[in-house]
Amino acid sequence: YDTWRDATIADSCEWTKHDLAEAGALLDDAGITMGSDGKRVLPDGSPFAFDFSVGTTSSDWVSVGNVISQNLAELGVTVNVAARDWADVVSSYENGSFDSGIVWSNNAPTPYQFYRNVMSTESVKPVGEQTFDNYHRYGNPEADALLAEFAAASDEAGQTAAIDGLQQLFADEAPVVPLFSGPEWGAYTTERFTGWPTEDDPYATLSTRAPTTVLVLTTLQPVEG
């Protein structure tokens, strides 16, 4: 699996006894059973273990990997936090040779781009072929239909219905695991221009590298006088 940044949930990753029991039952049902040493094994008897790839310079994300490793160890799952040079990590994401990792999601004016890049078959590239989106290489025809429905909708109600369907599909299929929100910061002054995004009207991000920057540029109004 592939863990994804900039989604919507964030917590301490604590597990309750009920969560552990249910998760353990799901692993058992999948044939990933507990070995005599307290660690999970696959049906062929090999260890159920994988790497969590992350850039060594991102200490916060390395810490996230350590929390995930500690939590999954309670289930008998072995996760190795493979912190190494970011160039090497990103290369493994792009060619699909990684086990798991932590990356970023697409920010856009609507949820369309996010869902397209985590569930659309159009964004899937074969393992070994370079891609800059959908590193986990998951596609669902049902998502394609809902994305097309969103694109064809002529009103907000139609768009909302399509996004609601995509959100439910995302929750059901869990192609990636949201970890925490990815806040973006910015500063502005109204001395010469007004119309900036605000808490009451967050129509775009203030980041100068975001796709929504053009919305800011076309919304600003010069201060007269």
PDB file of C-alpha atoms in Angstrom:
ATOM      1  CA  TYR A   1       0.000   0.000   0.000  1.00  0.00           C
ATOM      2  CA  ASP A   2       0.997   3.592  -0.333  1.00  0.00           C
ATOM      3  CA  THR A   3       0.454   6.222   2.339  1.00  0.00           C
ATOM      4  CA  TRP A   4      -0.679   9.581   1.110  1.00  0.00           C
ATOM      5  CA  ARG A   5      -0.171  13.111   2.368  1.00  0.00           C
ATOM      6  CA  ASP A   6      -2.469  16.124   2.121  1.00  0.00           C
ATOM      7  CA  ALA A   7      -5.651  14.165   2.648  1.00  0.00           C
ATOM      8  CA  THR A   8      -8.043  14.782   5.495  1.00  0.00           C
ATOM      9  CA  ILE A   9      -7.418  12.733   8.623  1.00  0.00           C
ATOM     10  CA  ALA A  10      -4.802  13.177  11.319  1.00  0.00           C
ATOM     11  CA  ASP A  11      -4.472  11.552  14.688  1.00  0.00           C
ATOM     12  CA  SER A  12      -1.938   9.885  16.935  1.00  0.00           C
ATOM     13  CA  CYS A  13      -2.297   6.534  15.157  1.00  0.00           C
ATOM     14  CA  GLU A  14      -3.302   4.919  18.453  1.00  0.00           C
ATOM     15  CA  TRP A  15      -5.078   1.569  18.254  1.00  0.00           C
ATOM     16  CA  THR A  16      -7.837   0.378  20.547  1.00  0.00           C
ATOM     17  CA  LYS A  17      -8.086  -3.256  21.599  1.00  0.00           C
ATOM     18  CA  HIS A  18     -11.126  -3.588  19.367  1.00  0.00           C
ATOM     19  CA  ASP A  19      -9.225  -2.195  16.379  1.00  0.00           C
ATOM     20  CA  LEU A  20      -6.358  -4.625  16.954  1.00  0.00           C
ATOM     21  CA  ALA A  21      -8.674  -7.589  17.248  1.00  0.00           C
ATOM     22  CA  GLU A  22     -10.579  -6.674  14.121  1.00  0.00           C
ATOM     23  CA  ALA A  23      -7.411  -5.958  12.151  1.00  0.00           C
ATOM     24  CA  GLY A  24      -5.927  -9.244  13.288  1.00  0.00           C
ATOM     25  CA  ALA A  25      -9.053 -11.094  12.182  1.00  0.00           C
ATOM     26  CA  LEU A  26      -8.853  -9.486   8.742  1.00  0.00           C
ATOM     27  CA  LEU A  27      -5.228 -10.565   8.393  1.00  0.00           C
ATOM     28  CA  ASP A  28      -6.134 -14.083   9.502  1.00  0.00           C
ATOM     29  CA  ASP A  29      -8.938 -14.213   6.912  1.00  0.00           C
ATOM     30  CA  ALA A  30      -6.426 -13.172   4.255  1.00  0.00           C
ATOM     31  CA  GLY A  31      -4.156 -16.065   5.215  1.00  0.00           C
ATOM     32  CA  ILE A  32      -1.608 -13.815   6.919  1.00  0.00           C
ATOM     33  CA  THR A  33      -1.387 -15.650  10.199  1.00  0.00           C
ATOM     34  CA  MET A  34       0.598 -15.215  13.391  1.00  0.00           C
ATOM     35  CA  GLY A  35       3.760 -17.285  13.603  1.00  0.00           C
ATOM     36  CA  SER A  36       5.155 -18.918  16.720  1.00  0.00           C
ATOM     37  CA  ASP A  37       7.533 -15.964  17.148  1.00  0.00           C
ATOM     38  CA  GLY A  38       4.667 -13.469  17.300  1.00  0.00           C
ATOM     39  CA  LYS A  39       5.211 -12.204  13.759  1.00  0.00           C
ATOM     40  CA  ARG A  40       2.858 -12.529  10.819  1.00  0.00           C
ATOM     41  CA  VAL A  41       3.646 -14.891   7.953  1.00  0.00           C
ATOM     42  CA  LEU A  42       2.222 -15.280   4.460  1.00  0.00           C
ATOM     43  CA  PRO A  43       0.441 -18.490   3.370  1.00  0.00           C
ATOM     44  CA  ASP A  44       3.752 -19.831   2.010  1.00  0.00           C
ATOM     45  CA  GLY A  45       5.385 -19.338   5.418  1.00  0.00           C
ATOM     46  CA  SER A  46       7.516 -16.348   4.440  1.00  0.00           C
ATOM     47  CA  PRO A  47       7.507 -13.269   6.721  1.00  0.00           C
ATOM     48  CA  PHE A  48       4.877 -10.610   6.113  1.00  0.00           C
ATOM     49  CA  ALA A  49       7.302  -7.686   6.093  1.00  0.00           C
ATOM     50  CA  PHE A  50       7.856  -4.652   3.925  1.00  0.00           C
ATOM     51  CA  ASP A  51       9.830  -1.416   3.658  1.00  0.00           C
ATOM     52  CA  PHE A  52       8.443   2.040   4.324  1.00  0.00           C
ATOM     53  CA  SER A  53      10.453   4.316   2.017  1.00  0.00           C
ATOM     54  CA  VAL A  54      11.055   7.924   3.022  1.00  0.00           C
ATOM     55  CA  GLY A  55      13.660  10.601   2.447  1.00  0.00           C
ATOM     56  CA  THR A  56      16.176  10.696   5.267  1.00  0.00           C
ATOM     57  CA  THR A  57      16.165  14.512   5.412  1.00  0.00           C
ATOM     58  CA  SER A  58      12.418  14.663   6.189  1.00  0.00           C
ATOM     59  CA  SER A  59      12.661  13.977   9.905  1.00  0.00           C
ATOM     60  CA  ASP A  60       8.932  14.518  10.446  1.00  0.00           C
ATOM     61  CA  TRP A  61       8.035  11.903   7.841  1.00  0.00           C
ATOM     62  CA  VAL A  62      10.646   9.509   9.208  1.00  0.00           C
ATOM     63  CA  SER A  63       8.899   9.904  12.579  1.00  0.00           C
ATOM     64  CA  VAL A  64       5.582   9.060  10.898  1.00  0.00           C
ATOM     65  CA  GLY A  65       7.156   5.897   9.526  1.00  0.00           C
ATOM     66  CA  ASN A  66       8.411   4.935  12.973  1.00  0.00           C
ATOM     67  CA  VAL A  67       4.914   5.379  14.457  1.00  0.00           C
ATOM     68  CA  ILE A  68       3.423   3.219  11.693  1.00  0.00           C
ATOM     69  CA  SER A  69       6.105   0.576  12.256  1.00  0.00           C
ATOM     70  CA  GLN A  70       5.449   0.520  16.007  1.00  0.00           C
ATOM     71  CA  ASN A  71       1.671   0.327  15.558  1.00  0.00           C
ATOM     72  CA  LEU A  72       1.808  -2.494  13.008  1.00  0.00           C
ATOM     73  CA  ALA A  73       4.286  -4.401  15.193  1.00  0.00           C
ATOM     74  CA  GLU A  74       1.402  -4.798  17.652  1.00  0.00           C
ATOM     75  CA  LEU A  75      -0.305  -6.829  14.922  1.00  0.00           C
ATOM     76  CA  GLY A  76       2.796  -8.875  14.261  1.00  0.00           C
ATOM     77  CA  VAL A  77       3.526  -7.025  11.006  1.00  0.00           C
ATOM     78  CA  THR A  78       7.157  -6.104  10.378  1.00  0.00           C
ATOM     79  CA  VAL A  79       7.743  -2.685   8.809  1.00  0.00           C
ATOM     80  CA  ASN A  80      11.268  -1.494   8.100  1.00  0.00           C
ATOM     81  CA  VAL A  81      11.592   2.295   7.927  1.00  0.00           C
ATOM     82  CA  ALA A  82      13.917   2.583   4.935  1.00  0.00           C
ATOM     83  CA  ALA A  83      15.142   6.176   5.191  1.00  0.00           C
ATOM     84  CA  ARG A  84      17.516   7.062   2.369  1.00  0.00           C
ATOM     85  CA  ASP A  85      18.286   9.781  -0.154  1.00  0.00           C
ATOM     86  CA  TRP A  86      15.116  11.406  -1.500  1.00  0.00           C
ATOM     87  CA  ALA A  87      16.225  11.055  -5.128  1.00  0.00           C
ATOM     88  CA  ASP A  88      16.428   7.295  -4.685  1.00  0.00           C
ATOM     89  CA  VAL A  89      13.092   7.176  -2.856  1.00  0.00           C
ATOM     90  CA  VAL A  90      11.250   9.223  -5.477  1.00  0.00           C
ATOM     91  CA  SER A  91      12.759   7.133  -8.257  1.00  0.00           C
ATOM     92  CA  SER A  92      11.310   4.001  -6.642  1.00  0.00           C
ATOM     93  CA  TYR A  93       7.914   5.689  -6.422  1.00  0.00           C
ATOM     94  CA  GLU A  94       8.011   6.682 -10.078  1.00  0.00           C
ATOM     95  CA  ASN A  95       8.964   3.235 -11.376  1.00  0.00           C
ATOM     96  CA  GLY A  96       6.788   1.308  -8.935  1.00  0.00           C
ATOM     97  CA  SER A  97       9.570  -0.688  -7.259  1.00  0.00           C
ATOM     98  CA  PHE A  98       8.734   0.467  -3.702  1.00  0.00           C
ATOM     99  CA  ASP A  99       6.840  -1.500  -1.044  1.00  0.00           C
ATOM    100  CA  SER A 100       5.182   1.422   0.722  1.00  0.00           C
ATOM    101  CA  GLY A 101       5.967   5.057   1.353  1.00  0.00           C
ATOM    102  CA  ILE A 102       4.702   8.500   2.219  1.00  0.00           C
ATOM    103  CA  VAL A 103       4.009  10.990  -0.533  1.00  0.00           C
ATOM    104  CA  TRP A 104       1.872  13.996  -1.365  1.00  0.00           C
ATOM    105  CA  SER A 105      -1.525  14.294  -2.990  1.00  0.00           C
ATOM    106  CA  ASN A 106      -2.694  16.695  -5.660  1.00  0.00           C
ATOM    107  CA  ASN A 107      -4.054  20.042  -4.561  1.00  0.00           C
ATOM    108  CA  ALA A 108      -6.590  21.589  -6.909  1.00  0.00           C
ATOM    109  CA  PRO A 109      -9.642  23.887  -6.828  1.00  0.00           C
ATOM    110  CA  THR A 110     -11.938  20.827  -6.615  1.00  0.00           C
ATOM    111  CA  PRO A 111     -11.513  17.233  -5.343  1.00  0.00           C
ATOM    112  CA  TYR A 112     -11.563  15.994  -8.968  1.00  0.00           C
ATOM    113  CA  GLN A 113      -7.786  15.978  -9.386  1.00  0.00           C
ATOM    114  CA  PHE A 114      -7.186  14.216  -6.086  1.00  0.00           C
ATOM    115  CA  TYR A 115      -9.589  11.384  -6.868  1.00  0.00           C
ATOM    116  CA  ARG A 116      -8.412  11.095 -10.471  1.00  0.00           C
ATOM    117  CA  ASN A 117      -4.837  10.581  -9.399  1.00  0.00           C
ATOM    118  CA  VAL A 118      -5.608   7.958  -6.768  1.00  0.00           C
ATOM    119  CA  MET A 119      -8.381   5.935  -8.466  1.00  0.00           C
ATOM    120  CA  SER A 120      -8.666   6.605 -12.221  1.00  0.00           C
ATOM    121  CA  THR A 121      -7.571   3.880 -14.641  1.00  0.00           C
ATOM    122  CA  GLU A 122      -6.361   6.686 -16.932  1.00  0.00           C
ATOM    123  CA  SER A 123      -3.654   7.577 -14.401  1.00  0.00           C
ATOM    124  CA  VAL A 124      -2.305   4.034 -14.024  1.00  0.00           C
ATOM    125  CA  LYS A 125       1.074   3.156 -15.552  1.00  0.00           C
ATOM    126  CA  PRO A 126       2.600  -0.340 -15.515  1.00  0.00           C
ATOM    127  CA  VAL A 127       5.280  -1.086 -12.935  1.00  0.00           C
ATOM    128  CA  GLY A 128       8.615  -0.188 -14.490  1.00  0.00           C
ATOM    129  CA  GLU A 129       7.148   2.664 -16.537  1.00  0.00           C
ATOM    130  CA  GLN A 130       7.761   6.114 -15.079  1.00  0.00           C
ATOM    131  CA  THR A 131       4.817   8.036 -13.696  1.00  0.00           C
ATOM    132  CA  PHE A 132       4.485  11.239 -11.733  1.00  0.00           C
ATOM    133  CA  ASP A 133       1.017  10.472 -10.342  1.00  0.00           C
ATOM    134  CA  ASN A 134      -0.765   7.443  -8.925  1.00  0.00           C
ATOM    135  CA  TYR A 135       2.449   5.858  -7.642  1.00  0.00           C
ATOM    136  CA  HIS A 136       0.402   3.029  -6.095  1.00  0.00           C
ATOM    137  CA  ARG A 137      -0.977   2.191  -9.574  1.00  0.00           C
ATOM    138  CA  TYR A 138      -4.607   1.631  -8.674  1.00  0.00           C
ATOM    139  CA  GLY A 139      -7.476   2.188 -11.090  1.00  0.00           C
ATOM    140  CA  ASN A 140     -11.214   1.560 -10.786  1.00  0.00           C
ATOM    141  CA  PRO A 141     -13.712   1.802 -13.686  1.00  0.00           C
ATOM    142  CA  GLU A 142     -16.377   2.954 -11.215  1.00  0.00           C
ATOM    143  CA  ALA A 143     -14.160   5.904 -10.361  1.00  0.00           C
ATOM    144  CA  ASP A 144     -13.770   6.654 -14.067  1.00  0.00           C
ATOM    145  CA  ALA A 145     -17.545   6.830 -14.452  1.00  0.00           C
ATOM    146  CA  LEU A 146     -17.955   9.138 -11.467  1.00  0.00           C
ATOM    147  CA  LEU A 147     -15.122  11.402 -12.637  1.00  0.00           C
ATOM    148  CA  ALA A 148     -16.771  11.660 -16.054  1.00  0.00           C
ATOM    149  CA  GLU A 149     -20.059  12.444 -14.323  1.00  0.00           C
ATOM    150  CA  PHE A 150     -18.389  15.242 -12.389  1.00  0.00           C
ATOM    151  CA  ALA A 151     -16.778  16.693 -15.515  1.00  0.00           C
ATOM    152  CA  ALA A 152     -20.094  16.649 -17.387  1.00  0.00           C
ATOM    153  CA  ALA A 153     -22.182  18.127 -14.558  1.00  0.00           C
ATOM    154  CA  SER A 154     -23.614  21.522 -15.386  1.00  0.00           C
ATOM    155  CA  ASP A 155     -24.473  22.526 -11.839  1.00  0.00           C
ATOM    156  CA  GLU A 156     -23.092  22.265  -8.324  1.00  0.00           C
ATOM    157  CA  ALA A 157     -25.653  19.645  -7.294  1.00  0.00           C
ATOM    158  CA  GLY A 158     -24.483  17.292 -10.028  1.00  0.00           C
ATOM    159  CA  GLN A 159     -20.852  17.823  -9.113  1.00  0.00           C
ATOM    160  CA  THR A 160     -21.587  17.228  -5.428  1.00  0.00           C
ATOM    161  CA  ALA A 161     -23.369  13.957  -6.192  1.00  0.00           C
ATOM    162  CA  ALA A 162     -20.393  12.706  -8.220  1.00  0.00           C
ATOM    163  CA  ILE A 163     -17.876  13.699  -5.549  1.00  0.00           C
ATOM    164  CA  ASP A 164     -20.004  12.059  -2.851  1.00  0.00           C
ATOM    165  CA  GLY A 165     -19.833   8.850  -4.884  1.00  0.00           C
ATOM    166  CA  LEU A 166     -16.071   9.160  -5.255  1.00  0.00           C
ATOM    167  CA  GLN A 167     -15.649   9.794  -1.554  1.00  0.00           C
ATOM    168  CA  GLN A 168     -17.664   6.670  -0.706  1.00  0.00           C
ATOM    169  CA  LEU A 169     -15.701   4.597  -3.207  1.00  0.00           C
ATOM    170  CA  PHE A 170     -12.440   5.895  -1.748  1.00  0.00           C
ATOM    171  CA  ALA A 171     -13.577   4.943   1.756  1.00  0.00           C
ATOM    172  CA  ASP A 172     -14.666   1.471   0.607  1.00  0.00           C
ATOM    173  CA  GLU A 173     -11.562   0.643  -1.450  1.00  0.00           C
ATOM    174  CA  ALA A 174      -8.881   2.533   0.529  1.00  0.00           C
ATOM    175  CA  PRO A 175      -6.376   2.658  -2.361  1.00  0.00           C
ATOM    176  CA  VAL A 176      -4.183   4.900  -0.225  1.00  0.00           C
ATOM    177  CA  VAL A 177      -4.154   5.742   3.486  1.00  0.00           C
ATOM    178  CA  PRO A 178      -4.653   9.403   4.445  1.00  0.00           C
ATOM    179  CA  LEU A 179      -2.319  10.341   7.295  1.00  0.00           C
ATOM    180  CA  PHE A 180      -2.557  14.066   7.953  1.00  0.00           C
ATOM    181  CA  SER A 181      -3.446  17.335   6.308  1.00  0.00           C
ATOM    182  CA  GLY A 182      -0.796  19.278   4.418  1.00  0.00           C
ATOM    183  CA  PRO A 183      -1.331  22.930   5.333  1.00  0.00           C
ATOM    184  CA  GLU A 184      -0.024  25.617   3.036  1.00  0.00           C
ATOM    185  CA  TRP A 185       0.882  29.084   4.223  1.00  0.00           C
ATOM    186  CA  GLY A 186       1.059  32.486   2.645  1.00  0.00           C
ATOM    187  CA  ALA A 187       1.087  36.173   3.453  1.00  0.00           C
ATOM    188  CA  TYR A 188      -0.476  39.129   1.706  1.00  0.00           C
ATOM    189  CA  THR A 189      -1.110  42.819   2.128  1.00  0.00           C
ATOM    190  CA  THR A 190      -4.163  44.811   1.113  1.00  0.00           C
ATOM    191  CA  GLU A 191      -2.172  47.995   0.675  1.00  0.00           C
ATOM    192  CA  ARG A 192      -2.350  47.840  -3.127  1.00  0.00           C
ATOM    193  CA  PHE A 193      -4.679  44.894  -3.896  1.00  0.00           C
ATOM    194  CA  THR A 194      -7.789  43.340  -2.350  1.00  0.00           C
ATOM    195  CA  GLY A 195      -9.593  40.070  -3.017  1.00  0.00           C
ATOM    196  CA  TRP A 196      -7.097  37.713  -1.420  1.00  0.00           C
ATOM    197  CA  PRO A 197      -8.212  34.288  -0.132  1.00  0.00           C
ATOM    198  CA  THR A 198      -9.332  34.518   3.477  1.00  0.00           C
ATOM    199  CA  GLU A 199     -10.657  32.210   6.159  1.00  0.00           C
ATOM    200  CA  ASP A 200     -14.193  33.276   5.219  1.00  0.00           C
ATOM    201  CA  ASP A 201     -13.535  32.878   1.480  1.00  0.00           C
ATOM    202  CA  PRO A 202     -10.817  30.212   0.987  1.00  0.00           C
ATOM    203  CA  TYR A 203     -11.288  30.023  -2.781  1.00  0.00           C
ATOM    204  CA  ALA A 204      -7.594  29.256  -3.382  1.00  0.00           C
ATOM    205  CA  THR A 205      -4.315  28.729  -1.593  1.00  0.00           C
ATOM    206  CA  LEU A 206      -1.794  31.504  -1.106  1.00  0.00           C
ATOM    207  CA  SER A 207       1.044  29.264  -2.228  1.00  0.00           C
ATOM    208  CA  THR A 208       2.751  30.694  -5.313  1.00  0.00           C
ATOM    209  CA  ARG A 209       3.399  27.199  -6.659  1.00  0.00           C
ATOM    210  CA  ALA A 210      -0.197  25.961  -6.530  1.00  0.00           C
ATOM    211  CA  PRO A 211      -2.485  25.363  -9.540  1.00  0.00           C
ATOM    212  CA  THR A 212      -4.935  27.802  -7.944  1.00  0.00           C
ATOM    213  CA  THR A 213      -2.540  30.750  -8.195  1.00  0.00           C
ATOM    214  CA  VAL A 214      -4.240  31.821 -11.415  1.00  0.00           C
ATOM    215  CA  LEU A 215      -7.531  32.141  -9.494  1.00  0.00           C
ATOM    216  CA  VAL A 216      -5.880  34.585  -7.131  1.00  0.00           C
ATOM    217  CA  LEU A 217      -4.385  36.616  -9.968  1.00  0.00           C
ATOM    218  CA  THR A 218      -7.748  36.883 -11.734  1.00  0.00           C
ATOM    219  CA  THR A 219      -9.630  37.796  -8.535  1.00  0.00           C
ATOM    220  CA  LEU A 220      -7.435  40.573  -7.147  1.00  0.00           C
ATOM    221  CA  GLN A 221      -8.614  44.143  -7.531  1.00  0.00           C
ATOM    222  CA  PRO A 222      -6.316  47.204  -7.336  1.00  0.00           C
ATOM    223  CA  VAL A 223      -6.861  49.607  -4.492  1.00  0.00           C
ATOM    224  CA  GLU A 224      -7.964  52.963  -5.823  1.00  0.00           C
ATOM    225  CA  GLY A 225      -6.296  56.155  -4.783  1.00  0.00           C
TER     226      GLY A 225
END
